[in-house]
Coordinates of C-alpha atoms in Angstrom, one line a residue:
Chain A
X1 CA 88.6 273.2 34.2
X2 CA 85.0 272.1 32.2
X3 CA 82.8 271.0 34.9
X4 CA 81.0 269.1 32.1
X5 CA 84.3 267.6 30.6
X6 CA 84.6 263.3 31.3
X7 CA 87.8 263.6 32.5
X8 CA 86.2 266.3 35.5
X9 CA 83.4 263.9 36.2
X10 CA 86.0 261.0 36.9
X11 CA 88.4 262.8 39.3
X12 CA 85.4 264.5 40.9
X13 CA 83.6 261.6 41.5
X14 CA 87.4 259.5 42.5
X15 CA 87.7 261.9 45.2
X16 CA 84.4 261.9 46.7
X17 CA 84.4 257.9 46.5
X18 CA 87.6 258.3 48.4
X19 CA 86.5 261.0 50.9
X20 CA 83.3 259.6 52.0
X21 CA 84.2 255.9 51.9
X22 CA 87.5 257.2 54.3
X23 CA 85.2 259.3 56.7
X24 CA 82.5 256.3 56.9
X25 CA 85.4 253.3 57.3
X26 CA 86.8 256.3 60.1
X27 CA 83.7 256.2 62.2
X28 CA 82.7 253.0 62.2
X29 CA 85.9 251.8 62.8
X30 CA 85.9 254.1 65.8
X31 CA 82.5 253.7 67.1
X32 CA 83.0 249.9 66.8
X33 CA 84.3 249.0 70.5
X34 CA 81.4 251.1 71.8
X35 CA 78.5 249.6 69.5
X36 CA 79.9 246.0 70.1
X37 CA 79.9 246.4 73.5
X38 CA 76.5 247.8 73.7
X39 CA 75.1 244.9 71.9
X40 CA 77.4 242.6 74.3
X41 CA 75.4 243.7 77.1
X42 CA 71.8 243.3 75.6
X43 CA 72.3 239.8 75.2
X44 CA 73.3 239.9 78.5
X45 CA 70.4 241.6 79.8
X46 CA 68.0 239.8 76.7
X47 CA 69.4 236.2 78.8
X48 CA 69.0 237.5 82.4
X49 CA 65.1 239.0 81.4
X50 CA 63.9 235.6 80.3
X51 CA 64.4 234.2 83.6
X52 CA 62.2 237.5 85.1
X53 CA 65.2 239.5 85.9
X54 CA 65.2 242.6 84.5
X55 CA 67.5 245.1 84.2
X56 CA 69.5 248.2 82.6
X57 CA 72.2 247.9 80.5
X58 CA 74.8 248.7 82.7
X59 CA 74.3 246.4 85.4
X60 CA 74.0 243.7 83.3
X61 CA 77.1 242.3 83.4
X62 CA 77.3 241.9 87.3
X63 CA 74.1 240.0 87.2
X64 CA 74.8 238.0 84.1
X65 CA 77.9 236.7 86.1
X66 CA 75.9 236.3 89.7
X67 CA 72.8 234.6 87.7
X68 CA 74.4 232.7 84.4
X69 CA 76.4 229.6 85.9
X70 CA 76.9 227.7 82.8
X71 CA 77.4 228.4 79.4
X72 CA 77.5 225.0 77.1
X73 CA 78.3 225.1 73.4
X74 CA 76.3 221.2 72.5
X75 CA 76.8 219.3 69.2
X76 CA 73.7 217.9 67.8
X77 CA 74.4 214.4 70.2
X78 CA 73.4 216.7 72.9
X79 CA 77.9 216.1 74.5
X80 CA 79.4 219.5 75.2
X81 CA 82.0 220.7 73.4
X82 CA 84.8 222.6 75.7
X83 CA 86.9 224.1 73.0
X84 CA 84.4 226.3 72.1
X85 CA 82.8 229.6 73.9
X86 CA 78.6 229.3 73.4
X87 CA 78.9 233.0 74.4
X88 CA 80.6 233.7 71.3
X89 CA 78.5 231.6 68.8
X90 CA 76.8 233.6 66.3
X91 CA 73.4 232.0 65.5
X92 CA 72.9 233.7 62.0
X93 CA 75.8 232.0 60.6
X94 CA 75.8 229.2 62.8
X95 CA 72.2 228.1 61.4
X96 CA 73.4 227.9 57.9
X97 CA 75.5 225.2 58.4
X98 CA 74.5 221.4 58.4
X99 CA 72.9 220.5 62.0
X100 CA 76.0 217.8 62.7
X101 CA 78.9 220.8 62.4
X102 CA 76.7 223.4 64.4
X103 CA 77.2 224.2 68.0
X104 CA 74.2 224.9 69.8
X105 CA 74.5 227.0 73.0
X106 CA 72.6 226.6 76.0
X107 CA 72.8 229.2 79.3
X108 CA 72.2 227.4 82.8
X109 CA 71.2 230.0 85.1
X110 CA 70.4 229.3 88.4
X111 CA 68.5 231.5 90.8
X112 CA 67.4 230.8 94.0
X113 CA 68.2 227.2 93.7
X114 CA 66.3 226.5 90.8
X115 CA 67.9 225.3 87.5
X116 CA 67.2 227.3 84.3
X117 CA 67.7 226.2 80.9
X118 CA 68.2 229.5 78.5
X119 CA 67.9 228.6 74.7
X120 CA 68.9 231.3 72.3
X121 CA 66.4 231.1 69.4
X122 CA 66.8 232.4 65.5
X123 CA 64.5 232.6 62.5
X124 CA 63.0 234.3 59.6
X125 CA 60.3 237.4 60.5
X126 CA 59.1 238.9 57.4
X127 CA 61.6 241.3 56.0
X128 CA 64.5 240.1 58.4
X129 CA 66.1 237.8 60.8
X130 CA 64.2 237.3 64.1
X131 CA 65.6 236.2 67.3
X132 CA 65.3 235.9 71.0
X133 CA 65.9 233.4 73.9
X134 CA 63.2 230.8 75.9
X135 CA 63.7 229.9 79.2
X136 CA 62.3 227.0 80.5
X137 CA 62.2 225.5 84.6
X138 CA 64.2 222.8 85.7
X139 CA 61.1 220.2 84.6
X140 CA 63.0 221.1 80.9
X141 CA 59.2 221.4 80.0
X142 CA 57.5 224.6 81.3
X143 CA 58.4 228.3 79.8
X144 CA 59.6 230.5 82.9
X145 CA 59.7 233.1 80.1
X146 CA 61.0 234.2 76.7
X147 CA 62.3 237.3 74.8
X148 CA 62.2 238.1 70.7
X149 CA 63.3 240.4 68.6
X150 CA 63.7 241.2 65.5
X151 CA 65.7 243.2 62.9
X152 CA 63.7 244.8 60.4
X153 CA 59.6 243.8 61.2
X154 CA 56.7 245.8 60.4
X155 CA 56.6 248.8 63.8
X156 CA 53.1 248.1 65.0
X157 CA 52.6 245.1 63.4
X158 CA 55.3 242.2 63.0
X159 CA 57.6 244.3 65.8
X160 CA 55.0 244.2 68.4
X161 CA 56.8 240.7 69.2
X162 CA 59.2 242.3 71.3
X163 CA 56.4 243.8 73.6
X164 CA 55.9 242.7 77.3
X165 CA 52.5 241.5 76.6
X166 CA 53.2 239.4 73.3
X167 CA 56.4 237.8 75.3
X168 CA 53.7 237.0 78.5
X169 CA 51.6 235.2 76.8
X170 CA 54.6 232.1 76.4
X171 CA 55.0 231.9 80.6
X172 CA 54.0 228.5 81.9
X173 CA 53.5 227.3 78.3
X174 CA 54.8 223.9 78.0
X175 CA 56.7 222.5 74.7
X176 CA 56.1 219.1 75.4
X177 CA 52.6 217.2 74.7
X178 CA 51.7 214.9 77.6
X179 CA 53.1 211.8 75.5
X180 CA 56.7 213.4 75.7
X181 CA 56.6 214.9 72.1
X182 CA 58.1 218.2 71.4
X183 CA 55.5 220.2 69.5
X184 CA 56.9 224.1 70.3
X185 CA 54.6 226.8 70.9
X186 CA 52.3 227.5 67.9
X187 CA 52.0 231.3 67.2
X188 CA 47.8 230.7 66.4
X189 CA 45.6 232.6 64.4
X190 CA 42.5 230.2 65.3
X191 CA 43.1 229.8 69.0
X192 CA 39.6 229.7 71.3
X193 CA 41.8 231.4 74.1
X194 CA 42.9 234.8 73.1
X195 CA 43.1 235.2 76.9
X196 CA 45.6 232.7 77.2
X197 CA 44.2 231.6 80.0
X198 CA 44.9 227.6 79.2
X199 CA 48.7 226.9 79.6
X200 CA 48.5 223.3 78.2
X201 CA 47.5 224.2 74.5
X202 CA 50.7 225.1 72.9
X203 CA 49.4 227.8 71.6
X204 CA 49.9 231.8 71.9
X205 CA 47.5 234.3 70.5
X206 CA 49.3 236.0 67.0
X207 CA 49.0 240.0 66.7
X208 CA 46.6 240.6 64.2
X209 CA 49.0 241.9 60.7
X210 CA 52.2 240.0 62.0
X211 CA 50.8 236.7 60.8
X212 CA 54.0 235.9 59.2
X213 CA 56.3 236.7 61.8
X214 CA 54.0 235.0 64.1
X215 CA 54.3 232.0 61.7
X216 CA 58.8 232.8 62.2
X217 CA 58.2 232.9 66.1
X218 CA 56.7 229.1 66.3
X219 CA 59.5 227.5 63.1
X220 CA 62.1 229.0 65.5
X221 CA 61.5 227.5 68.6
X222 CA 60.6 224.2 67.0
X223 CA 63.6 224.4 64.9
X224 CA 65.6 225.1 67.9
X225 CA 64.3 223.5 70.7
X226 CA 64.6 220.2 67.9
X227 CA 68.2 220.4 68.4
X228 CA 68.4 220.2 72.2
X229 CA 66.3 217.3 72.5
X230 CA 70.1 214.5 72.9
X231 CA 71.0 216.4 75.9
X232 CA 67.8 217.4 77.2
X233 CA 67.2 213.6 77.5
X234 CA 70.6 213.1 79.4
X235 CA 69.7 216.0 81.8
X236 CA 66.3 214.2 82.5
X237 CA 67.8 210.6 83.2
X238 CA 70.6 212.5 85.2
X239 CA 67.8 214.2 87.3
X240 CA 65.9 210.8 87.6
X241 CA 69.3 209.0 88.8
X242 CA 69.8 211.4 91.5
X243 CA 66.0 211.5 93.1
Chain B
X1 CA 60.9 276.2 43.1
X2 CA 61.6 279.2 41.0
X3 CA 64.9 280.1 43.4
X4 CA 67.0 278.3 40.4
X5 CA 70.8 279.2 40.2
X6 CA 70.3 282.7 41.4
X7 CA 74.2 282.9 41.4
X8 CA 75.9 286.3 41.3
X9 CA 78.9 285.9 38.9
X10 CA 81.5 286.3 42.0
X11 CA 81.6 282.6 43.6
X12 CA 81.2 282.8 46.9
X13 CA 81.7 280.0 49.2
X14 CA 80.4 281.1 52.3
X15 CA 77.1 283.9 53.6
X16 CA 79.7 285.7 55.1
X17 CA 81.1 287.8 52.5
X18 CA 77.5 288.0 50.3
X19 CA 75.6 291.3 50.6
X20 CA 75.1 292.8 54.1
X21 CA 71.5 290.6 54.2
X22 CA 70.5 289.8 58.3
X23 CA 70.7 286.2 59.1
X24 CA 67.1 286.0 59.7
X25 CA 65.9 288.7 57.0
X26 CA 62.2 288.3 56.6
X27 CA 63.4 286.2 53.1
X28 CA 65.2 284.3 55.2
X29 CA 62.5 283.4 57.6
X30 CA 59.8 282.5 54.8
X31 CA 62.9 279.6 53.9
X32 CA 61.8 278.3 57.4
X33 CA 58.2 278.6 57.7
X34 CA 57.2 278.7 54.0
X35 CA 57.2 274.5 54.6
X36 CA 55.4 274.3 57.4
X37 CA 52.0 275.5 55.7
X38 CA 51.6 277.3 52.3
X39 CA 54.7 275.2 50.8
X40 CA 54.6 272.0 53.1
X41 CA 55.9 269.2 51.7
X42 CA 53.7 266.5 52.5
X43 CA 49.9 268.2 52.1
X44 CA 51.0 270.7 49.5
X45 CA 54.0 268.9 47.5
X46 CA 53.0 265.6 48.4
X47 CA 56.4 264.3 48.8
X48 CA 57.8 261.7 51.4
X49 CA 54.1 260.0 51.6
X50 CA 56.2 256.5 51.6
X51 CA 57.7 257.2 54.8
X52 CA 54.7 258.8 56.3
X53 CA 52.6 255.6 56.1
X54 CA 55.1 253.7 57.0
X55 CA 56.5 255.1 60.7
X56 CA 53.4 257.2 62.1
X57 CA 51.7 254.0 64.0
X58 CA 52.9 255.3 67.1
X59 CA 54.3 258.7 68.0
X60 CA 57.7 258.2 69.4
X61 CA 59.2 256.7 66.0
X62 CA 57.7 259.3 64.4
X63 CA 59.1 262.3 66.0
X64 CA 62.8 260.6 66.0
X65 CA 62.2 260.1 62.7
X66 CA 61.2 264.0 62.5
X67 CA 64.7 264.8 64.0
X68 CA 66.4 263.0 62.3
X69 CA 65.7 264.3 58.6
X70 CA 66.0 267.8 60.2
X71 CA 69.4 267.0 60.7
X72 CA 70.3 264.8 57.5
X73 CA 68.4 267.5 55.7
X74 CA 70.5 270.3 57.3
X75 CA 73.6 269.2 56.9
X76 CA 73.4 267.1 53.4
X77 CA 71.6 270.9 51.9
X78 CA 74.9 272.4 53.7
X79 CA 77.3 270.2 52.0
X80 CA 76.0 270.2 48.6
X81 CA 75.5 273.9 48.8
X82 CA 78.7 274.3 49.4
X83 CA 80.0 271.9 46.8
X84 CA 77.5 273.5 44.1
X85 CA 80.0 274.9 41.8
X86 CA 82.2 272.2 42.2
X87 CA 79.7 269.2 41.3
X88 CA 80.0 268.4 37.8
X89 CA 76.3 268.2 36.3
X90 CA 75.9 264.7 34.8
X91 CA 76.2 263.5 38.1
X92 CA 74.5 265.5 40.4
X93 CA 71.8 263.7 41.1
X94 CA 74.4 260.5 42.2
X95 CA 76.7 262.6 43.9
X96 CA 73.6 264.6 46.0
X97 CA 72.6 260.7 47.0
X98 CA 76.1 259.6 47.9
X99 CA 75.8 262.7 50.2
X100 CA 72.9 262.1 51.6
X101 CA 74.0 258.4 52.0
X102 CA 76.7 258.6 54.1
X103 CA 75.0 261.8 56.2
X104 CA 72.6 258.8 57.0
X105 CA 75.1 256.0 58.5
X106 CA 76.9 258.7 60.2
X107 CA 73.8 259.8 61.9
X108 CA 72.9 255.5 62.7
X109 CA 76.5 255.1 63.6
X110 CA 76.3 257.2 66.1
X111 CA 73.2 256.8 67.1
X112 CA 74.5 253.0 67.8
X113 CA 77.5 254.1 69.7
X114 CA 75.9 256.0 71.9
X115 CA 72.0 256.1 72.0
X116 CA 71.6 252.1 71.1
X117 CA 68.6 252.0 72.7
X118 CA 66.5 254.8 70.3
X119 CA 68.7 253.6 67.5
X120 CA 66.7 250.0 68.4
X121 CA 63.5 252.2 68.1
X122 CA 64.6 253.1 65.3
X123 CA 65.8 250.3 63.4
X124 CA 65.2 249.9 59.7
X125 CA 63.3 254.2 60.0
X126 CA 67.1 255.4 59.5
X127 CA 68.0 253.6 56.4
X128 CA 64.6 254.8 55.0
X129 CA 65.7 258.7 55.3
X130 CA 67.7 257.8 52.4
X131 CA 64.7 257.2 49.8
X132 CA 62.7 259.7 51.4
X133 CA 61.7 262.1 48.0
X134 CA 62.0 265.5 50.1
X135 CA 65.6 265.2 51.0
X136 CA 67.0 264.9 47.3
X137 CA 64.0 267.2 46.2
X138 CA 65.3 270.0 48.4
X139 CA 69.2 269.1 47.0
X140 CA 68.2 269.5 43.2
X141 CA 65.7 272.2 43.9
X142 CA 67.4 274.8 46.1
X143 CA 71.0 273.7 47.7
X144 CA 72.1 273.7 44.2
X145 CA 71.3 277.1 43.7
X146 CA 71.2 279.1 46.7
X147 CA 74.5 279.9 49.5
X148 CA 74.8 278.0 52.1
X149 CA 72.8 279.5 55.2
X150 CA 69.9 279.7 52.8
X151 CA 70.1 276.3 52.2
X152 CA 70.3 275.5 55.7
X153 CA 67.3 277.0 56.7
X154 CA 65.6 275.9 53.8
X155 CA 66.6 272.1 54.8
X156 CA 65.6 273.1 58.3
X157 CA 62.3 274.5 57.4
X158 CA 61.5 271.5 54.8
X159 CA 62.5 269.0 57.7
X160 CA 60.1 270.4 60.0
X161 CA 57.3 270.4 58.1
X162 CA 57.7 267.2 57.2
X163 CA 58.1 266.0 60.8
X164 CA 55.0 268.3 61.7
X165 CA 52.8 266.2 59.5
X166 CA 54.4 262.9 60.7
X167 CA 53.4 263.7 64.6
X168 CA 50.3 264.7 64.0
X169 CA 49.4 261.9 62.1
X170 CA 50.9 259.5 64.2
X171 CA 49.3 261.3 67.3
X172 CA 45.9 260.5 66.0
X173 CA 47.0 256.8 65.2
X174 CA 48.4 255.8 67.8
X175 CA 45.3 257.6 70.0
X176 CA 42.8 256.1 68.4
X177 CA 44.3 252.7 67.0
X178 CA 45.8 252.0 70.6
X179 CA 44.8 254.2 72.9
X180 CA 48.0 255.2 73.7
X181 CA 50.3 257.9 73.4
X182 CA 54.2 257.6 73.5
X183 CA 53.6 254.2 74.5
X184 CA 51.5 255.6 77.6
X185 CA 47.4 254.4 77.7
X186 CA 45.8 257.3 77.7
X187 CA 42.0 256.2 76.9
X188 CA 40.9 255.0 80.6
X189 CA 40.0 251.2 81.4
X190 CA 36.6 252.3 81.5
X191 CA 35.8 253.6 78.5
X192 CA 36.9 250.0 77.5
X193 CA 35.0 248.5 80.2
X194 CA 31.6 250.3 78.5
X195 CA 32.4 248.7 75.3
X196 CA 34.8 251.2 73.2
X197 CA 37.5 249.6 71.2
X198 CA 40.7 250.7 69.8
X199 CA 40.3 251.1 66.0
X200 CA 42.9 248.5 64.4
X201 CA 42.1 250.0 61.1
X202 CA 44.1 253.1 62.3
X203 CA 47.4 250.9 62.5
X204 CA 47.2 250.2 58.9
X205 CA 48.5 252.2 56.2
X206 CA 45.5 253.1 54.6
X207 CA 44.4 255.4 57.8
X208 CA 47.1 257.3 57.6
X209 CA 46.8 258.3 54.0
X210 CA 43.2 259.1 55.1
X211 CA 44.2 260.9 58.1
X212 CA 46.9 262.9 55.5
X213 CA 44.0 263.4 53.2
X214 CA 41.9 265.2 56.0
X215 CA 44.2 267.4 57.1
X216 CA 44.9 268.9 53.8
X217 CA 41.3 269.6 53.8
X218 CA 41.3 271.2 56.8
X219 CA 44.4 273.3 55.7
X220 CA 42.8 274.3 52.4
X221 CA 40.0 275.4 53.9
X222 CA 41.7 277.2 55.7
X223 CA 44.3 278.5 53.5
X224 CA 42.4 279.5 50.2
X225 CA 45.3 280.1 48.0
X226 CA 46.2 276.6 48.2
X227 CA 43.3 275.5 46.2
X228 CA 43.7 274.8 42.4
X229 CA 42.1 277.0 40.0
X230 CA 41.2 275.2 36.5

């Protein structure tokens, strides 16, 4: 047969659509059980680390269970919706929808007799979707630590938010001013404590080139935190009721 | 290249039944080292430059990187060598990147299922194999023309000397823009202590097309038939 002649071309290039697309739809139908469950356990392990517990992928899932005693899906009135599993909620779509049909979920870990409120953050980096989780202590005020990541940032620049020493520097940061308003933590470009030695500021010190993912990291948690603030307030008059 | 369709007129499909040549004839090995210095395809071709900016901040993405074009190099040169008399002409070039395509989400497939956490290191480095200039130059240029173990090697060789270029230069960025290598400080606290400082310039991509730039120096002044004559 012509290898130059159309009709060649079109049942060549038929049967190599066919082949590959079958050996790719194959593989990752295959591979799927093992790649969800591997990204399963990081959040697991992502959850359990903002709370200072670190851990390897495989023990995860034992500690998640001994650490994580509550998972809440909220509506935007701060009541908790039992029908559905927070576990399950996928922020990236989740976010896209109006903030009274979202279900916002909220971990409750508790370790060593201290409460621990886990809230799973999303955003926009620069090229991609970030994401991560803040804890904060049972004063529903003080960071006990938080985790990002990201999906497609700048390595060495924008990415350097899922180092140790960029997520440090949010411990014992508090998201509340002293008059009770929610301000976030602000991802600062200007801040007089690079050291971040001050822990009533609100501020972080940004990685120098990752100014807009820095700018992503402080929308998010404002953005998210926003939507916690109904229940948060029951949580606080419950806590008041019973001291 | 000048190796252009240097087909005898019997197809053959495999090395096997060519002429009685040794696997690694001293052709054969030139295929493998010719890119790691006279023919290298970074300082010499000046091909994949994108890519070399872009993942040689620190080393370890680098060299993962390095590994894995050798192996989507390798095996997308096999393929399309063996497919060479097959591939109608008008559509060479989409049916080389189709190839090379789907030889890349294998590899991250895999990679996901069971090495997620360099596959995280990773991330968006995989999908960028796919525009990386070498990969489709080598297709067009020699896996279209040659037999199949040639064009391994030659895929191998090109690979490597790509990934050669890509750890050095990250080894010098990520010394001297962080201090560190393979994530481990390596310039001691006192040194900082006495008032040296990590260049940040070297974490941009401007110091590594500098840092490209010197070492073909240092290779041309080394290697004298590499410089132009006009």
């Amino acid at each position: 047969m012509n290898r130059d002649s159309n009709s060649y071309t079109f049942i060549f290039a038929t049967i190599m659509v066919l082949v590959v697309a079958s050996t790719l739809a194959f593989t990752a139908s295959s591979l799927k059980s093992l790649q969800a469950d591997n990204v399963r356990k990081e959040k697991m392990q992502n959850i359990l680390s903002t709370i200072g517990i670190q851990t390897d992928r495989e023990k995860a899932e034992q500690l998640y269970k001994n650490y994580i005693k509550g998972t809440l899906a909220l509506d935007y009135l701060g009541n908790i919706d039992k029908t559905v599993d927070a576990f399950q909620i996928k922020l990236n779509s989740e976010i896209k929808k109006p903030a009274n049909q979202q279900r916002f979920p909220l971990y409750k870990a508790v370790v060593e007799n201290i409460n621990y409120y886990i809230i799973p953050l999303r955003g926009s980096g620069l090229w991609d979707a970030i994401w991560g989780y803040i804890a904060l202590k049972s004063d529903i005020n003080t960071i006990q630590g938080a985790v990002f990541d990201h999906k497609a940032e700048t390595a060495g620049l924008g990415a350097e938010i899922t180092q140790q020493w960029f997520m440090n520097r949010f411990k014992e940061e508090k998201v509340f001013d002293t008059s009770g308003k929610l301000v976030g933590i602000n991802v600062s470009k200007t801040n007089n404590d690079p050291k971040d030695i001050d822990k009533n500021d609100h501020e972080v010190d940004a990685i120098s080139g990752a100014t807009i993912t820095g700018d992503g990291v402080t929308d998010m948690i404002i953005e998210r935190l926003n939507h916690y603030l109904p229940y948060f307030e029951k949580e606080k008059n419950l806590v008041a009721t019973i001291n | 290249m000048a190796d252009k369709k240097t087909n005898s007129k019997k197809p053959t499909l495999f090395f096997l039944n060519k002429e009685s040549e040794p696997l690694f004839s001293k052709k054969n090995r030139v295929l493998l080292t010719d890119p790691l210095d006279d023919n290298n395809p970074i300082t010499v071709q000046v091909l994949g430059i994108c890519s070399a900016l872009a993942i040689t901040v620190q080393l370890k993405p680098a060299l993962v990187m390095s590994l894995s074009v050798v192996a989507v190099m390798g095996a997308s040169n096999v393929i399309i060598s063996l497919l060479r008399n097959l591939i109608p002409n008008r559509i060479r070039i989409i049916v080389q990147l189709v190839v090379v395509a789907s030889m890349v989400i294998l590899v991250d497939q895999i990679l996901r299922a069971y090495a997620y956490d360099v596959s995280k290191q990773l991330s968006i480095f995989i999908g960028l194999i796919i525009t990386n200039c070498i990969v489709m130059g080598r297709l067009e240029a020699f896996a279209l023309g040659n037999g199949v173990w040639k064009s391994f090697l030659d895929g191998i060789g090109n690979a490597a000397g790509y990934g050669f270029i890509l750890i050095v230069v990250a080894f010098f960025r990520e010394l001297f823009g962080s201090g560190k290598l393979f994530g481990f400080q390596i310039i001691p606290e006192s040194f900082y202590e006495m008032g040296y400082e990590n260049n940040g310039l070297m974490l941009l991509s401007p110091m590594a097309l500098i840092t490209v730039g010197i070492f073909i120096w240092i290779q041309r002044a080394r290697n004298r038939k590499l410089i132009e004559k006009n």
